[in-house]
Short mmCIF file of C-alpha atoms in Angstrom, two decimals:
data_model
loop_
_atom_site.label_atom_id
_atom_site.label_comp_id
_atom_site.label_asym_id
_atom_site.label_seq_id
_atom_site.Cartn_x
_atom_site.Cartn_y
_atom_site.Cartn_z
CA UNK A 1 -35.59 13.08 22.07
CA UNK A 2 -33.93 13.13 25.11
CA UNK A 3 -31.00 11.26 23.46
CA UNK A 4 -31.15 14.16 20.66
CA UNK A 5 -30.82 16.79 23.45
CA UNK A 6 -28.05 15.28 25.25
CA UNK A 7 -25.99 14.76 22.01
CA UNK A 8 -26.46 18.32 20.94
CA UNK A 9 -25.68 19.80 24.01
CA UNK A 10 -22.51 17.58 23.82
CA UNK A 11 -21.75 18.89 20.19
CA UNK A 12 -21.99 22.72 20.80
CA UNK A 13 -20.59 22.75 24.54
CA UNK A 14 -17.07 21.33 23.01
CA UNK A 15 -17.69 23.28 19.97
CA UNK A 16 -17.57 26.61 21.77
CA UNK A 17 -14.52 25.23 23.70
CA UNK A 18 -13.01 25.01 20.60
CA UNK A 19 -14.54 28.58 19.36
CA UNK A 20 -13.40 30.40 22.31
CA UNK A 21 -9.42 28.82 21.83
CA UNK A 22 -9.24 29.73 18.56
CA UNK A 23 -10.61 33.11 19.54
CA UNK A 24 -8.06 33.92 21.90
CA UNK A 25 -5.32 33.69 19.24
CA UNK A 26 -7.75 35.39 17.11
CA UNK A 27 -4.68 38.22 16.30
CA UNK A 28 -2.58 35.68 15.20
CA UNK A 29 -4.90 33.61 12.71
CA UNK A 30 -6.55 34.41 9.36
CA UNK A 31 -10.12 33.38 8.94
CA UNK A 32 -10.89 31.08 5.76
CA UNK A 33 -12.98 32.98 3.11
CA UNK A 34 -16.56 31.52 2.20
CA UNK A 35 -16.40 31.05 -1.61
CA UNK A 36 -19.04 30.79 -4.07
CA UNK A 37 -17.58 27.52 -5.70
CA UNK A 38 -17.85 25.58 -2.14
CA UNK A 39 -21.66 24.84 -1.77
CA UNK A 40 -22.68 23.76 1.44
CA UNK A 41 -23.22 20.63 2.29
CA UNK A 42 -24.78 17.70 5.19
CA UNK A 43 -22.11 15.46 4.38
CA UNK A 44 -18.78 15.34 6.71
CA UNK A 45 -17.39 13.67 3.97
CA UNK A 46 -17.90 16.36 1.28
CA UNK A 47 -17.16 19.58 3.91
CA UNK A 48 -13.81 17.75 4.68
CA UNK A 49 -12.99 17.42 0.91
CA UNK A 50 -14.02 20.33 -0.62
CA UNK A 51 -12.12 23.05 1.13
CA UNK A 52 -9.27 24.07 -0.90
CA UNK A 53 -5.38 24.02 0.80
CA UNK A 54 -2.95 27.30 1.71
CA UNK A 55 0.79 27.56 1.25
CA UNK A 56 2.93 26.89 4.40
CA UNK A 57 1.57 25.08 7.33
CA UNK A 58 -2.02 25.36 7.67
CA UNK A 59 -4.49 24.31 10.58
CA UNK A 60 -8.22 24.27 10.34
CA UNK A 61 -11.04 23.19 12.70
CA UNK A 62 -14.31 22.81 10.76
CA UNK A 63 -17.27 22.65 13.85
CA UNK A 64 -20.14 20.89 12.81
CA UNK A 65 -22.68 20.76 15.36
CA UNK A 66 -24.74 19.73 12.42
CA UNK A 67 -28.22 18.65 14.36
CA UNK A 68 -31.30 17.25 12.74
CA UNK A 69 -34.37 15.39 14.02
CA UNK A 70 -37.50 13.15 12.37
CA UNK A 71 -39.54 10.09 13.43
CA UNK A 72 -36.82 8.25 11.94
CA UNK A 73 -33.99 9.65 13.31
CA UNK A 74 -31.78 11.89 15.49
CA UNK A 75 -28.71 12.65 14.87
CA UNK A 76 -26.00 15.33 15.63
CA UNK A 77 -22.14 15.72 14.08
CA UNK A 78 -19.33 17.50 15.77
CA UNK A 79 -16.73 18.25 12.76
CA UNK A 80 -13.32 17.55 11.21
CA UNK A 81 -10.17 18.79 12.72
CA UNK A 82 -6.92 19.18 9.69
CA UNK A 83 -3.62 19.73 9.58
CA UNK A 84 -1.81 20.23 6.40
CA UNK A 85 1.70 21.83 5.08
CA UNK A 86 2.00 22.47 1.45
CA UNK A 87 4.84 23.79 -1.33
CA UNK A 88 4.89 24.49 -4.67
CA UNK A 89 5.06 20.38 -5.13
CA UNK A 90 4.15 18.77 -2.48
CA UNK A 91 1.31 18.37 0.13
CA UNK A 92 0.83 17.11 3.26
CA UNK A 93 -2.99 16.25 5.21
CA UNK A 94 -4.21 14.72 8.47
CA UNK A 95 -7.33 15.07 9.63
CA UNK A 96 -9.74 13.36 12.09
CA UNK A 97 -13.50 13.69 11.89
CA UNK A 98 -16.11 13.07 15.42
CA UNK A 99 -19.36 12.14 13.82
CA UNK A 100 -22.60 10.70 15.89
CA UNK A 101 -24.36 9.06 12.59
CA UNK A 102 -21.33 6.82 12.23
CA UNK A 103 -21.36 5.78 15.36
CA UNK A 104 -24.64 3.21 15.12
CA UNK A 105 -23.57 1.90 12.06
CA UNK A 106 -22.72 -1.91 12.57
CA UNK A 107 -19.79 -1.60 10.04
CA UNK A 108 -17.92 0.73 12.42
CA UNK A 109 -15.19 -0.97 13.65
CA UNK A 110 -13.95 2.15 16.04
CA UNK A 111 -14.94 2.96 20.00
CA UNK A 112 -17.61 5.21 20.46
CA UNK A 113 -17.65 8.01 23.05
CA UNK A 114 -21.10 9.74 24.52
CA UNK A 115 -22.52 8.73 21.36
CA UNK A 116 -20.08 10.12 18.87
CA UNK A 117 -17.52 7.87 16.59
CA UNK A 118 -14.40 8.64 15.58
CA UNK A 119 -11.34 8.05 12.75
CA UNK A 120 -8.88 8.95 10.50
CA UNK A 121 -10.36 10.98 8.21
CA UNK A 122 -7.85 11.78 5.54
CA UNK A 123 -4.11 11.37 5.58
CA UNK A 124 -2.26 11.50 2.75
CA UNK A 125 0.98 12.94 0.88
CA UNK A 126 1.30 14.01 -2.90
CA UNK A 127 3.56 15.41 -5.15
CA UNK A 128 2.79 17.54 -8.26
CA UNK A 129 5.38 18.00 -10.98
CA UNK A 130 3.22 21.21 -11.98
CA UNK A 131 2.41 24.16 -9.37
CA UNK A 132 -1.11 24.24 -8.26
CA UNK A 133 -1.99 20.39 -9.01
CA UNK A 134 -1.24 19.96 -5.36
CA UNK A 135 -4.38 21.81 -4.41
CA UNK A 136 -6.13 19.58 -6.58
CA UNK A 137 -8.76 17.91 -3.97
CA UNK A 138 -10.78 15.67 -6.59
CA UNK A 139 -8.38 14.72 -9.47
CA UNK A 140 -10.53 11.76 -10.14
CA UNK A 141 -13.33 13.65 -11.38
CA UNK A 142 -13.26 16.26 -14.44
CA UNK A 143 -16.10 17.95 -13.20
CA UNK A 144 -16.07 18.66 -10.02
CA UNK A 145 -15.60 22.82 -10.07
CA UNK A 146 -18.31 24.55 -10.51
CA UNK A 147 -16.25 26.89 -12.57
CA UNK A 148 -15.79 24.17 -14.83
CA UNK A 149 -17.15 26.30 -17.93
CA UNK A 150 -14.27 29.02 -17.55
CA UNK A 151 -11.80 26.36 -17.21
CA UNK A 152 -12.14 24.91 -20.80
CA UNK A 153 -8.26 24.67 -21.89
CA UNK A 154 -5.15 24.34 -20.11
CA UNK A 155 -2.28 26.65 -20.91
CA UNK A 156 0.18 23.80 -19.19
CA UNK A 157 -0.94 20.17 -20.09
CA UNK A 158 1.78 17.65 -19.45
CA UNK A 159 1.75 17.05 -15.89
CA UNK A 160 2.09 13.95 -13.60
CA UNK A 161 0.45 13.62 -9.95
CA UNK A 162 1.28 10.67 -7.09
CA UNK A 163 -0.53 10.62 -4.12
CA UNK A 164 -0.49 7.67 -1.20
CA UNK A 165 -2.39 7.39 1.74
CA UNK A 166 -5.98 7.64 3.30
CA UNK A 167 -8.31 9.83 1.00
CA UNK A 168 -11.47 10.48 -0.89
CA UNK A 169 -11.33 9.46 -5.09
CA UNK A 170 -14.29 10.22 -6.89
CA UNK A 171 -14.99 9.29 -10.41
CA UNK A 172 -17.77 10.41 -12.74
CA UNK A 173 -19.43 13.38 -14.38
CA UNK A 174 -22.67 14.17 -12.19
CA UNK A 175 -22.30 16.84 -9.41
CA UNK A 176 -24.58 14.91 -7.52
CA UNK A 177 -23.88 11.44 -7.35
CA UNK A 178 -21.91 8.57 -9.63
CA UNK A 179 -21.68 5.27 -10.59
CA UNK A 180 -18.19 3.85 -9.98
CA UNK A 181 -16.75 6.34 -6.89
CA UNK A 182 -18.82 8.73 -5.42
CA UNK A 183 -19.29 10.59 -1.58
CA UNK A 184 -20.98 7.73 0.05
CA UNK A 185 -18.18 6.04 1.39
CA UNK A 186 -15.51 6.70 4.22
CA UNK A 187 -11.62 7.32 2.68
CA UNK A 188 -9.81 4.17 1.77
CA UNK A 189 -6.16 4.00 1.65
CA UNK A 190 -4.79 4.03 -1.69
CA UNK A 191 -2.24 4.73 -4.18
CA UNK A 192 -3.35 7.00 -7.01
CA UNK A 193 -1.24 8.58 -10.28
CA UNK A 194 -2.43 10.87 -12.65
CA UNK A 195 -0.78 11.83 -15.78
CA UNK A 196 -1.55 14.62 -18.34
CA UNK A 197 -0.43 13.76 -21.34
CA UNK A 198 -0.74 16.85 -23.49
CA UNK A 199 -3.70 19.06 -24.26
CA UNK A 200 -6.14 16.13 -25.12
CA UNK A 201 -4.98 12.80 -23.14
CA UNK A 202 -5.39 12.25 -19.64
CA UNK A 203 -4.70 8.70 -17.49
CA UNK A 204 -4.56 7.76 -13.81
CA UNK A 205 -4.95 4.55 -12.02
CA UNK A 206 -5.41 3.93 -8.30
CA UNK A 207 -4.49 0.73 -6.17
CA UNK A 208 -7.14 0.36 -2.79
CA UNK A 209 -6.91 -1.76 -0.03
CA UNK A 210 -10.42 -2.48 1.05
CA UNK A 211 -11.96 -3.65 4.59
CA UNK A 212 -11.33 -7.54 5.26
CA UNK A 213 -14.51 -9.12 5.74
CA UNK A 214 -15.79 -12.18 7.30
CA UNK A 215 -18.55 -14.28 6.11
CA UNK A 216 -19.98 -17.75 7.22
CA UNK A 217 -16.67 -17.89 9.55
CA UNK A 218 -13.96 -17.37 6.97
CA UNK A 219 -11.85 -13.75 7.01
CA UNK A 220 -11.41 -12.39 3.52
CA UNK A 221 -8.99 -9.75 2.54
CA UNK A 222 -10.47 -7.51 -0.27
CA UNK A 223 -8.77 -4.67 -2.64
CA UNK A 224 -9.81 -2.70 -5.96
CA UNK A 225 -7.70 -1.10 -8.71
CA UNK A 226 -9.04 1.25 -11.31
CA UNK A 227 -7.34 2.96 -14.38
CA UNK A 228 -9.04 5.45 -16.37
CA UNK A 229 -8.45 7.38 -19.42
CA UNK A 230 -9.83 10.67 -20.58
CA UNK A 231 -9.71 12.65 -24.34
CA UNK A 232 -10.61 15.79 -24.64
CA UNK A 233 -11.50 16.93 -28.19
CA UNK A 234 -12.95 20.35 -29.88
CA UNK A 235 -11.00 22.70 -27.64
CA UNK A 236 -11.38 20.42 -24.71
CA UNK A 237 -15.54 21.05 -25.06
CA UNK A 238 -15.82 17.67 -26.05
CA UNK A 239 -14.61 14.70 -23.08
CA UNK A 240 -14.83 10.96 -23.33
CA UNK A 241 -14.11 9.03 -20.45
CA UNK A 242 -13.10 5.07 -20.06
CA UNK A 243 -12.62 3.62 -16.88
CA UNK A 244 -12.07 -0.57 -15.75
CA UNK A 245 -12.27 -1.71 -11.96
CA UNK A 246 -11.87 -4.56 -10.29
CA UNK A 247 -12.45 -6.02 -6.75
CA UNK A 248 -10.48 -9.19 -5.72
CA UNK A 249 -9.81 -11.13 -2.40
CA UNK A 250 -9.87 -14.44 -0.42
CA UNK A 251 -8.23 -16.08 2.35
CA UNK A 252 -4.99 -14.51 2.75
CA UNK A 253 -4.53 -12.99 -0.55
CA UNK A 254 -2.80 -9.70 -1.22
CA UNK A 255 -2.53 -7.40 -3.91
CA UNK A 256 -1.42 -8.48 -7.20
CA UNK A 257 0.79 -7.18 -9.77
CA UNK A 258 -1.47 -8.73 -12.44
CA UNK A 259 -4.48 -6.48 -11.49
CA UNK A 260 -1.99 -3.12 -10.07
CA UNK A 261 -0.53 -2.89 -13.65
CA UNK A 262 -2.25 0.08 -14.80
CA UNK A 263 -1.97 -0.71 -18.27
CA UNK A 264 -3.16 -4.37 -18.39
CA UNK A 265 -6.74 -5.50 -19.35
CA UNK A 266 -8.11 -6.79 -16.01
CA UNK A 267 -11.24 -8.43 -17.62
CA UNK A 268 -9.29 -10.54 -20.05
CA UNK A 269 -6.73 -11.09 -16.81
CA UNK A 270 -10.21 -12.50 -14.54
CA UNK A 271 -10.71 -14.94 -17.49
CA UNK A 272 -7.37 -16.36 -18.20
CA UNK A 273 -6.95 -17.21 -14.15
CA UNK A 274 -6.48 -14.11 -12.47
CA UNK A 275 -8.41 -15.82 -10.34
CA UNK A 276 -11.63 -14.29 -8.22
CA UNK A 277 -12.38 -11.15 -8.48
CA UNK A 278 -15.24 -9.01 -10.32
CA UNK A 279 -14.74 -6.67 -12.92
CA UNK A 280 -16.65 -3.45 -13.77
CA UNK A 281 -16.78 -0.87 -16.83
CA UNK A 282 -17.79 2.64 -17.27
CA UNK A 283 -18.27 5.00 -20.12
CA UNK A 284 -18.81 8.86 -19.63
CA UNK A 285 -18.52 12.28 -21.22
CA UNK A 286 -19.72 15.50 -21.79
CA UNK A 287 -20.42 18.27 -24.14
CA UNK A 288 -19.65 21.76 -22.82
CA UNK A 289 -21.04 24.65 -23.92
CA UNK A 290 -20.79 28.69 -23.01
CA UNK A 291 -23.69 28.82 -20.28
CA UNK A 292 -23.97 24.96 -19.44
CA UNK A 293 -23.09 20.30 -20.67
CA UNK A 294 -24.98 17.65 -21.08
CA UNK A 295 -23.17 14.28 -19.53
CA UNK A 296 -23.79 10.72 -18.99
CA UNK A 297 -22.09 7.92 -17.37
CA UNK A 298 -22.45 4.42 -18.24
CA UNK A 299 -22.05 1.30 -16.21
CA UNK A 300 -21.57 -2.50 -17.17
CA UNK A 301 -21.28 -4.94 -14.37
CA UNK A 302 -22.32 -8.10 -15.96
CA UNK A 303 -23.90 -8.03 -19.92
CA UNK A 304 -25.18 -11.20 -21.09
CA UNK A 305 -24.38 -12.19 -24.70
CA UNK A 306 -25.42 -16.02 -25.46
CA UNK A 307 -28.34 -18.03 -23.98
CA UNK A 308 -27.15 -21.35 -23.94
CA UNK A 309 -27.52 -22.47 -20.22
CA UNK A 310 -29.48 -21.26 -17.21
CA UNK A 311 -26.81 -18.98 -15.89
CA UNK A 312 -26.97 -16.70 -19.58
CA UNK A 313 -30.69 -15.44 -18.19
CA UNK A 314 -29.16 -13.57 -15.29
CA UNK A 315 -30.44 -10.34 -15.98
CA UNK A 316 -27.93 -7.44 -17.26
CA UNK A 317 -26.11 -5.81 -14.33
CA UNK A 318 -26.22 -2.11 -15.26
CA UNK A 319 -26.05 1.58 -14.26
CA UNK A 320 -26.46 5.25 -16.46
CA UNK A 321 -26.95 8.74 -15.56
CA UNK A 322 -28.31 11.48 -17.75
CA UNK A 323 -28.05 15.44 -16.36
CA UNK A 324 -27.82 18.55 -17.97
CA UNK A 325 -27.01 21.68 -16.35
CA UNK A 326 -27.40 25.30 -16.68
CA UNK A 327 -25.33 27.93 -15.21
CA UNK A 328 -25.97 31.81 -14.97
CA UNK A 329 -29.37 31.52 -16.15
CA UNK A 330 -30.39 34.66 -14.79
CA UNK A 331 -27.24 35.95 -12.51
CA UNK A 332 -25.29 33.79 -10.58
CA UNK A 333 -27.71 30.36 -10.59
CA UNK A 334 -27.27 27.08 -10.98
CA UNK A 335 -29.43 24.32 -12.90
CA UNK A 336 -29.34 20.28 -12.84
CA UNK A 337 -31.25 18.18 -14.17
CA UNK A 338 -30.37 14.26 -14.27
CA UNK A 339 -32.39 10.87 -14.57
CA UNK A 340 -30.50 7.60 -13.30
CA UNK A 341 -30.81 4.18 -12.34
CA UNK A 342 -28.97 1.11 -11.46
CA UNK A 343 -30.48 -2.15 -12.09
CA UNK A 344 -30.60 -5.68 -9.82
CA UNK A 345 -27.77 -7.00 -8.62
CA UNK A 346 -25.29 -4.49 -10.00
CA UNK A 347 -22.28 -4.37 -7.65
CA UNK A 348 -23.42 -7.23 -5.83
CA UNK A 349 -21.71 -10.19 -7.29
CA UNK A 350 -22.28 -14.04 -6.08
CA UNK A 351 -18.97 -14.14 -3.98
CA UNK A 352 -20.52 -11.00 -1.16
CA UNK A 353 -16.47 -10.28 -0.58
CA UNK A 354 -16.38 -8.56 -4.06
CA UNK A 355 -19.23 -6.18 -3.37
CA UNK A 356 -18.32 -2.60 -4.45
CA UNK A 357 -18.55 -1.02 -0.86
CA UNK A 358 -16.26 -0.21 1.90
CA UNK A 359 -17.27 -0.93 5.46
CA UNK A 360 -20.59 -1.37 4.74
CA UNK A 361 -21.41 1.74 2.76
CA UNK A 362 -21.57 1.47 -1.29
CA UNK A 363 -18.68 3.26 -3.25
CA UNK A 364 -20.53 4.05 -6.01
CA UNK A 365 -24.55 5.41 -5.48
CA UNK A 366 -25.78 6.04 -2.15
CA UNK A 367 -29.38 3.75 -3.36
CA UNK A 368 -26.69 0.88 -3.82
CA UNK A 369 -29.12 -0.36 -7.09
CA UNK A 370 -32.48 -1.78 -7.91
CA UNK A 371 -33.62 1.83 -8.10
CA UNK A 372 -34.47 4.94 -10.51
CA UNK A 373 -34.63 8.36 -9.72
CA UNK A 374 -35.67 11.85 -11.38
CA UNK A 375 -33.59 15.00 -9.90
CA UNK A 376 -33.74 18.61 -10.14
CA UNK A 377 -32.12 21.15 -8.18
CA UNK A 378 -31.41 25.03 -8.46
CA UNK A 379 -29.09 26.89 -6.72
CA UNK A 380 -29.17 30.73 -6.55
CA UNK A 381 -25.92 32.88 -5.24
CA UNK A 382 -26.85 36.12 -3.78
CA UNK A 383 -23.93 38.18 -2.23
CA UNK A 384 -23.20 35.75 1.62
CA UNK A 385 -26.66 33.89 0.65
CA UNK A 386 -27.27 30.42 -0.79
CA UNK A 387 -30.70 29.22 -1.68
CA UNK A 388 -30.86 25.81 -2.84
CA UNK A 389 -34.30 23.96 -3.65
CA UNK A 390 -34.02 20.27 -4.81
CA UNK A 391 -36.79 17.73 -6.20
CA UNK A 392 -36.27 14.14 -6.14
CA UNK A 393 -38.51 11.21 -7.22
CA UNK A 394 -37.53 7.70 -6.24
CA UNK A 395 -38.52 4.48 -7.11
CA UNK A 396 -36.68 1.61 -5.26
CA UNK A 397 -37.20 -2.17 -5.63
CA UNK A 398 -36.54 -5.08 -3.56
CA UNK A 399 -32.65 -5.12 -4.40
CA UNK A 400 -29.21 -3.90 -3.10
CA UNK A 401 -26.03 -4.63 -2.22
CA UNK A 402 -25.79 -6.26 0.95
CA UNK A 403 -28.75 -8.10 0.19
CA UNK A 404 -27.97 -12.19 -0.63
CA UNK A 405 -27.33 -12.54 -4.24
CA UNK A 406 -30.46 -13.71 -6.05
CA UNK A 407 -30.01 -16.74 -8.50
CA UNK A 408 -33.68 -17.20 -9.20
CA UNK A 409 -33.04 -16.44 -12.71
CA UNK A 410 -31.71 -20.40 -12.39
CA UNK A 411 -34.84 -22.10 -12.20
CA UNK A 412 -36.47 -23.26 -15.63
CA UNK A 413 -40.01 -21.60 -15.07
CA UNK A 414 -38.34 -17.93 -13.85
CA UNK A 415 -40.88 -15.92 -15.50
CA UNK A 416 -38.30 -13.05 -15.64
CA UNK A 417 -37.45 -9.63 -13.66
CA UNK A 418 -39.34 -6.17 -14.00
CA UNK A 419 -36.90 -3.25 -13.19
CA UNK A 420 -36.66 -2.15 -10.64
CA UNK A 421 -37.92 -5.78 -9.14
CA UNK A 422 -39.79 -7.02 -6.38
CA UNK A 423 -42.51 -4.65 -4.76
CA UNK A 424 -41.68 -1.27 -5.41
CA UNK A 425 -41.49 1.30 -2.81
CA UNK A 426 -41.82 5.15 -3.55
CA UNK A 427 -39.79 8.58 -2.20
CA UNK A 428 -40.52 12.02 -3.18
CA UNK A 429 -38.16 14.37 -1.48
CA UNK A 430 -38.26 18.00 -1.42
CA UNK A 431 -35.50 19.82 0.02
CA UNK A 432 -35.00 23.45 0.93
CA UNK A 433 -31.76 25.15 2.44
CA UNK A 434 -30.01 28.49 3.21
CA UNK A 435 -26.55 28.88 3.26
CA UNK A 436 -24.92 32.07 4.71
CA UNK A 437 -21.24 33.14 4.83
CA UNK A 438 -21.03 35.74 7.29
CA UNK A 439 -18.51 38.02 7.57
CA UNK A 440 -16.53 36.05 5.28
CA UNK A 441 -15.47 33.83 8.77
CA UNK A 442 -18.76 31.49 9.77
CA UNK A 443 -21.20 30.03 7.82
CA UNK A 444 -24.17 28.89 8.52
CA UNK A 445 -26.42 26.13 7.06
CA UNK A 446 -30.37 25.44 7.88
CA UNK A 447 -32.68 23.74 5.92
CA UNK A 448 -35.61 20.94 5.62
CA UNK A 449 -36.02 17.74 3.65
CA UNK A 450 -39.95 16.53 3.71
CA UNK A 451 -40.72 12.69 2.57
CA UNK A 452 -43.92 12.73 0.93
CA UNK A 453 -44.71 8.91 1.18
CA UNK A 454 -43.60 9.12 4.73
CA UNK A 455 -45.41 12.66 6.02
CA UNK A 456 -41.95 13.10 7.84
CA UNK A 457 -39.82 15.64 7.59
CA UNK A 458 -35.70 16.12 8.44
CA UNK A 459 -34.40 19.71 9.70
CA UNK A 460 -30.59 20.61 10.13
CA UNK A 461 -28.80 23.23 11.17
CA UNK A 462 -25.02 23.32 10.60
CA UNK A 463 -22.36 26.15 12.08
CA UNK A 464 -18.90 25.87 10.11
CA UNK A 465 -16.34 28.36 12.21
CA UNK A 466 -13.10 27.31 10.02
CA UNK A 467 -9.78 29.38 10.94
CA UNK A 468 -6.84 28.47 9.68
CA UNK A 469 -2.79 29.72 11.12
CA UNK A 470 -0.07 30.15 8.93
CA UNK A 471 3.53 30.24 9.10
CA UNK A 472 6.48 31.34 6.90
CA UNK A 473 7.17 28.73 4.71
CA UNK A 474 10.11 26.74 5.62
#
């Protein structure tokens, strides 16, 4: 505890340092507006990334002193510092982020400083042919607004979008979490395009230099591409998404132009000697409807399709999610609903330098796989308040990611793999928060997560003072 203390009093001592400087110039700077599309969250990752961008030269200090406390943990997060300029075409972002959690995680490569890490948060520059695509924060995801349902047509659909650098991509249809890119991870540098190509076809494709990695002695350098395509159909109420990825390395390899060619087949490229890498598939879509969608995403690692020798019973490497939601059931209120699960092995291939993860987190699901899991959550908007109540049920088997990869499929008297495998563990969560925006300047987050199974229990409380100082544009 006394740990806790000292890092708290660390966090909000430099965070009213900061509060008092921006004060001072308070004449001269215009608060950021809380907004009823920006739900609060824990994550540094997801404040950082879902605040929208200004015209002209912008600077905004996001304090975090985000502090919570079980048996299991204690941790405290200062915030992300940003600085961006942007113009009817082009943007410009660098921020930093000082974060305590980070900081005792053995994949940090950084220093750490009275407890807190440090890094690069996002950096990044992109041009737009089409104004507002630069404000565009998640253009790997069509669902990431939760206006999405007033947003169902484009008046302006051909369009292209470049963007190199450090940042977040996220990929999927769930809200909450996905399957191929989702908030887990830290940013990666990477190149990513996006074209629209009329009212009903959309593509992009992204090239990512991963972490290098070292195992048994040997330094590996590691990268990913992805290319996706989307069609919209029936007014756009109707999407269908396609997306291939693929995560190659070795000893002193580099990116390829085989597997950075958006418009090649990178499966049939692994096969023909592309050499190492590992390939994975997902399917998604949704049907939108006045006052809510039902999506799914689908994931294929590995699929099985002949039993001829003992490597054909590995067991198939999958991943889905189900969700519905429901929006302005009663007034402004939110609904989701969503069953998922990820089976054994999935992203964890023999070769542990083509995991899907990025200095040590997973890129994908935050469970990494072996798992299933029942959510709900509401969310009810009232004037500056938030209220947001959220159910989960968790099963989780022996499996994950950075586990060794299991060949016991190999022997002749396997007598074959429940899902999810191995002694199963259990995790009801129930989570309760309240979100206010006061004043339209500071908002301020507080909540509790209890663990059933564990009798434990995880409060927060988070203080976001944001202010941001523009100039004429130049």
């Amino acid at each position: 505890m006394n740990n806790l203390m000292q890092k708290s009093l660390t966090a909000i001592w430099l965070s009213l340092i900061l509060s008092a400087v921006l004060l001072h110039g308070q004449g001269m700077f215009t608060p950021w507006s809380c907004d009823n599309e920006l739900y609060f969250h824990r994550h540094l990752q997801q404040e950082s990334t879902a605040m929208t961008y200004s015209k002209g030269a912008q600077g905004l200090i996001l304090l975090l002193p985000a502090i919570s406390y079980s048996k299991k943990a204690e941790n405290v997060s200062l915030g992300v510092a940003r600085l961006s300029y942007m113009t009817d075409h082009w943007l410009f972002v660098s921020s930093a982020l000082l974060d305590a959690p980070l900081a005792t995680e053995p994949a940090y490569p950084g220093k750490v400083w009275r407890g807190f890490a440090g890094y690069v948060d996002e950096s990044f520059i992109r041009y737009s042919s089409r104004k507002g695509l630069e404000n565009s924060n998640l253009f790997f995801a069509e669902a990431i607004s939760k206006k999405w349902y007033e947003k169902l047509t484009d008046p302006k659909p051909h369009a292209f979008l470049l963007q190199m650098g450090r940042s977040y991509l996220r990929s999927g249809r769930s809200f909450d979490e996905n399957l191929l890119l989702g908030w887990t991870s830290q940013p990666y540098p990477n190149v990513t395009a996006k074209w629209w190509l009329g009212k009903h076809i959309q593509f992009q494709a992204s090239a990512i230099e991963l972490n290098k990695e070292t195992h048994n002695g040997i330094r590996y350098n590691r990268f990913a591409s992805m290319h996706r395509a989307v069609l919209n159909l029936i007014d756009n109420r109707l999407s269908l998404g396609f997306t291939e990825a693929v995560v190659y390395g070795g000893v002193n390899r580099q990116f390829e132009l085989s597997y950075i060619n958006p418009v090649n087949i990178w499966h049939a490229e692994q096969l023909n000697g592309g050499g190492e890498a590992n390939t994975l598939v997902l399917f998604d879509g949704e049907y939108r409807f006045s006052k809510g969608r039902i999506y799914y995403e689908f994931l294929i690692d590995d699929f099985q399709i002949e039993n001829k020798v003992p490597g054909d019973r590995e067991p198939n490497e999958l991943g889905w999610i189900i969700g519905y939601n429901a929006v302005n059931i009663w007034k402004e209120d939110y609904l989701t609903l969503e069953y998922s699960g990820i089976t054994n092995r999935t992203y964890n291939p023999p070769q542990p330098f083509q995991r899907w993860e990025y200095l040590g987190t997973p890129l994908a699901h935050s469970l990494e796989n072996d798992f299933d899991r029942w959510m709900m959550e509401y969310v009810l908007l009232h004037g500056i308040h938030q209220f947001t109540l959220k159910l989960e049920h968790i099963r989780k088997g022996e499996g994950g990611i950075f586990v060794p990869f299991d060949d016991s499929f190999l022997a002749d008297d396997w007598p074959g793999e429940s899902f999810p495998s191995g002694k199963l563990s259990y995790h009801s969560i129930l989570s309760f928060a309240h979100g206010i925006c006061i004043h339209q300047n500071y908002a301020i987050d507080y909540g509790i997560d209890w663990h059933f199974q564990e009798k434990s229990s995880t409060l927060f409380l988070q203080l976001t003072i944001p202010f941001s100082k523009k100039f004429e544009e130049i």
